[in-house]
Coordinates of C-alpha atoms in Angstrom, one line a residue:
Chain A
X1 CA -58.1 9.1 102.0
X2 CA -57.0 12.6 101.8
X3 CA -54.3 11.7 99.1
X4 CA -51.4 14.1 99.0
X5 CA -51.7 17.1 101.3
X6 CA -49.4 20.2 100.8
X7 CA -49.1 23.0 103.3
X8 CA -49.1 26.0 103.2
X9 CA -51.0 26.9 100.0
X10 CA -49.4 30.2 99.7
X11 CA -46.2 31.6 101.3
X12 CA -44.2 34.9 101.0
X13 CA -40.5 34.9 102.2
X14 CA -37.9 37.6 102.3
X15 CA -34.5 36.8 100.8
X16 CA -32.4 34.8 103.2
X17 CA -35.3 33.5 105.3
X18 CA -35.7 29.7 105.7
X19 CA -38.8 27.6 105.7
X20 CA -40.2 24.1 105.2
X21 CA -42.9 23.1 102.8
X22 CA -44.8 20.1 104.1
X23 CA -46.1 17.1 102.2
X24 CA -48.0 14.3 103.5
X25 CA -49.7 11.3 101.9
X26 CA -51.9 8.6 103.4
X27 CA -51.7 6.0 100.6
X28 CA -48.8 4.2 102.0
X29 CA -46.7 5.1 98.9
X30 CA -42.9 4.5 99.2
X31 CA -42.1 6.9 96.3
X32 CA -42.3 10.6 97.0
X33 CA -41.0 13.6 95.0
X34 CA -40.9 17.3 94.8
X35 CA -41.3 19.4 91.6
X36 CA -41.2 23.1 91.0
X37 CA -43.0 24.8 88.1
X38 CA -42.0 28.3 87.0
X39 CA -44.4 30.4 85.0
X40 CA -45.0 29.0 81.6
X41 CA -42.5 26.1 82.2
X42 CA -42.9 22.4 82.7
X43 CA -42.3 20.7 86.1
X44 CA -38.8 20.1 87.1
X45 CA -37.8 17.4 89.6
X46 CA -36.0 18.7 92.7
X47 CA -35.7 15.7 94.9
X48 CA -37.3 12.3 95.4
X49 CA -37.4 9.4 97.7
X50 CA -38.0 5.7 97.3
X51 CA -38.6 5.1 100.9
X52 CA -38.0 6.1 104.5
X53 CA -34.4 7.1 105.0
X54 CA -33.7 7.2 101.3
X55 CA -33.4 10.4 99.2
X56 CA -31.9 11.4 95.9
X57 CA -31.4 14.4 93.8
X58 CA -33.3 15.3 90.7
X59 CA -32.8 17.8 88.0
X60 CA -32.6 21.1 90.1
X61 CA -31.6 20.1 93.7
X62 CA -29.5 23.1 94.5
X63 CA -30.9 25.3 97.4
X64 CA -33.2 22.6 98.7
X65 CA -32.9 19.9 101.3
X66 CA -35.1 17.0 102.0
X67 CA -35.4 14.1 104.5
X68 CA -37.7 11.1 104.8
X69 CA -38.0 9.9 108.3
X70 CA -41.4 8.3 107.8
X71 CA -43.4 6.8 104.8
X72 CA -46.0 9.4 105.2
X73 CA -44.1 12.7 105.2
X74 CA -41.5 14.3 102.8
X75 CA -40.8 17.9 103.7
X76 CA -38.8 20.2 101.5
X77 CA -36.6 22.8 103.2
X78 CA -35.3 26.1 101.8
X79 CA -32.4 27.1 104.1
X80 CA -31.8 30.6 102.6
X81 CA -34.6 31.5 100.2
X82 CA -33.6 33.5 97.1
X83 CA -35.8 35.3 94.5
X84 CA -34.9 32.6 91.9
X85 CA -36.9 30.1 94.1
X86 CA -40.2 31.9 93.5
X87 CA -42.3 29.1 91.9
X88 CA -45.1 26.7 92.5
X89 CA -44.1 23.6 94.2
X90 CA -45.8 20.3 93.7
X91 CA -45.4 17.2 95.8
X92 CA -46.3 13.8 94.4
X93 CA -46.4 10.2 95.5
X94 CA -46.8 6.7 94.1
X95 CA -46.2 3.0 94.6
X96 CA -42.7 2.0 93.5
X97 CA -42.5 0.4 90.0
X98 CA -41.9 -3.0 91.6
X99 CA -45.1 -2.7 93.8
X100 CA -47.4 -1.9 90.9
X101 CA -47.8 0.4 88.1
X102 CA -49.6 3.3 89.9
X103 CA -49.6 6.8 88.5
X104 CA -48.2 9.8 90.4
X105 CA -50.7 11.4 92.7
X106 CA -50.2 15.2 93.1
X107 CA -50.9 17.6 95.8
X108 CA -52.5 21.0 95.0
X109 CA -49.2 22.9 95.2
X110 CA -47.6 25.6 97.2
X111 CA -47.2 29.1 95.7
X112 CA -44.0 30.6 97.1
X113 CA -42.8 34.1 96.4
X114 CA -39.4 35.4 97.7
X115 CA -38.9 39.1 97.7
Chain B
X1 CA -33.0 15.4 80.8
X2 CA -36.5 14.1 80.3
X3 CA -36.5 10.7 78.5
X4 CA -39.3 11.9 76.2
X5 CA -39.8 14.4 73.4
X6 CA -43.0 16.0 72.5
X7 CA -44.1 18.9 70.1
X8 CA -44.3 22.2 71.9
X9 CA -47.9 22.9 70.9
X10 CA -50.8 21.7 69.0
X11 CA -54.4 22.9 67.9
X12 CA -57.5 20.8 67.5
X13 CA -61.0 21.6 66.5
X14 CA -63.8 20.9 69.1
X15 CA -65.4 17.6 68.6
X16 CA -62.5 16.2 66.6
X17 CA -59.9 13.7 67.7
X18 CA -56.7 15.1 69.2
X19 CA -53.6 13.0 68.5
X20 CA -50.7 13.8 70.7
X21 CA -47.3 12.1 69.8
X22 CA -44.4 11.3 72.1
X23 CA -41.0 9.9 71.3
X24 CA -39.2 7.8 73.9
X25 CA -36.5 6.0 72.0
X26 CA -34.4 5.1 75.0
X27 CA -37.3 3.3 76.8
X28 CA -36.3 0.2 78.8
X29 CA -38.1 -3.0 78.4
X30 CA -40.0 -2.8 81.8
X31 CA -40.7 0.9 81.7
X32 CA -44.2 2.1 81.2
X33 CA -45.4 5.1 79.4
X34 CA -47.6 7.6 81.4
X35 CA -49.6 10.5 80.3
X36 CA -50.7 13.4 82.5
X37 CA -52.3 16.8 81.7
X38 CA -52.2 20.1 83.6
X39 CA -54.9 22.6 83.3
X40 CA -53.8 26.1 84.3
X41 CA -51.7 25.9 87.5
X42 CA -53.4 23.1 89.0
X43 CA -51.6 19.9 90.0
X44 CA -51.1 17.4 87.1
X45 CA -53.8 14.9 86.4
X46 CA -53.2 11.4 85.4
X47 CA -54.8 10.2 82.1
X48 CA -53.5 6.8 81.2
X49 CA -50.6 4.5 81.1
X50 CA -49.3 1.5 79.1
X51 CA -46.4 -1.0 78.6
X52 CA -46.7 -2.3 75.1
X53 CA -50.4 -3.0 74.5
X54 CA -52.8 -0.2 73.4
X55 CA -54.9 1.1 76.3
X56 CA -58.2 2.8 76.5
X57 CA -60.2 4.3 79.5
X58 CA -63.0 6.8 79.8
X59 CA -60.6 9.7 79.2
X60 CA -58.4 8.7 76.3
X61 CA -56.7 5.9 74.3
X62 CA -52.9 5.1 74.2
X63 CA -51.3 3.6 71.2
X64 CA -47.8 2.3 71.5
X65 CA -45.7 1.4 68.6
X66 CA -44.5 -2.2 68.3
X67 CA -40.8 -1.2 68.9
X68 CA -42.1 0.9 71.9
X69 CA -40.0 3.9 70.8
X70 CA -43.0 6.2 70.4
X71 CA -46.7 6.6 71.5
X72 CA -49.9 8.6 70.8
X73 CA -52.4 9.8 73.2
X74 CA -55.8 10.1 71.6
X75 CA -58.6 12.2 72.9
X76 CA -61.4 10.9 70.6
X77 CA -63.7 13.9 70.8
X78 CA -61.8 17.0 72.1
X79 CA -63.8 19.6 74.0
X80 CA -62.7 23.1 75.1
X81 CA -62.1 21.7 78.5
X82 CA -59.4 19.5 77.2
X83 CA -57.2 22.7 76.5
X84 CA -54.2 21.9 78.7
X85 CA -50.6 21.0 78.7
X86 CA -50.1 17.3 78.2
X87 CA -47.0 15.4 79.5
X88 CA -45.6 12.1 78.4
X89 CA -43.2 10.5 80.9
X90 CA -41.5 7.1 81.2
X91 CA -41.8 5.2 84.4
X92 CA -38.8 5.0 86.5
X93 CA -37.5 6.3 89.8
X94 CA -36.4 9.6 88.3
X95 CA -39.7 10.7 86.8
X96 CA -39.0 13.8 84.8
X97 CA -41.7 15.6 83.0
X98 CA -40.2 17.8 80.3
X99 CA -42.1 20.8 78.8
X100 CA -45.1 18.8 77.4
X101 CA -47.4 19.7 74.5
X102 CA -49.8 22.7 75.0
X103 CA -53.0 21.6 73.4
X104 CA -55.5 24.2 72.5
X105 CA -59.0 23.1 71.5
X106 CA -60.7 25.7 69.4
X107 CA -64.4 26.1 68.8

């Protein structure tokens, strides 16, 4: 199993550009989530999903859109990038609490810079 | 807001036990306590989890109080490579990490 795969690893955007951060997992996990981590800070939850067709907001959802059309994929979209979105983005997945007490599995992160 | 509170930072001497506390006073009866750590800017690494019994694995031990309102992660013989930020989170659909505890293991 590849686990959680994030692409790209690095990205530079200009203010106002749009892009999609990709996240895929091959562990058949229903739960997937996106976090951002600013320098010297902890992880903050952006959006999460408990299954295909279901998404919900986390702590810092503004400026980000998500969709979950399949169990495997959970892309994060920035519609109009802003310098404040410069951060490292982590995707994670796990079984739902009712399916077993599995830990979160994290991807290696996408380092995004918005100029 | 995260459902847990942790000290901002702690130091530990190499070879000694590191005891990292976490308060989770609003934990629900069916929620697990999970511990992760993050070294530099890598993705967080799972350490251990528990419900109400103490747990031990090859990395650490987890002690949960009887009322489940707090827990302690124990690294029995800390090494320099254990220097990291340690996060305690409670298991629910909205898994929020908080700021964690920055553990520095000193020679």
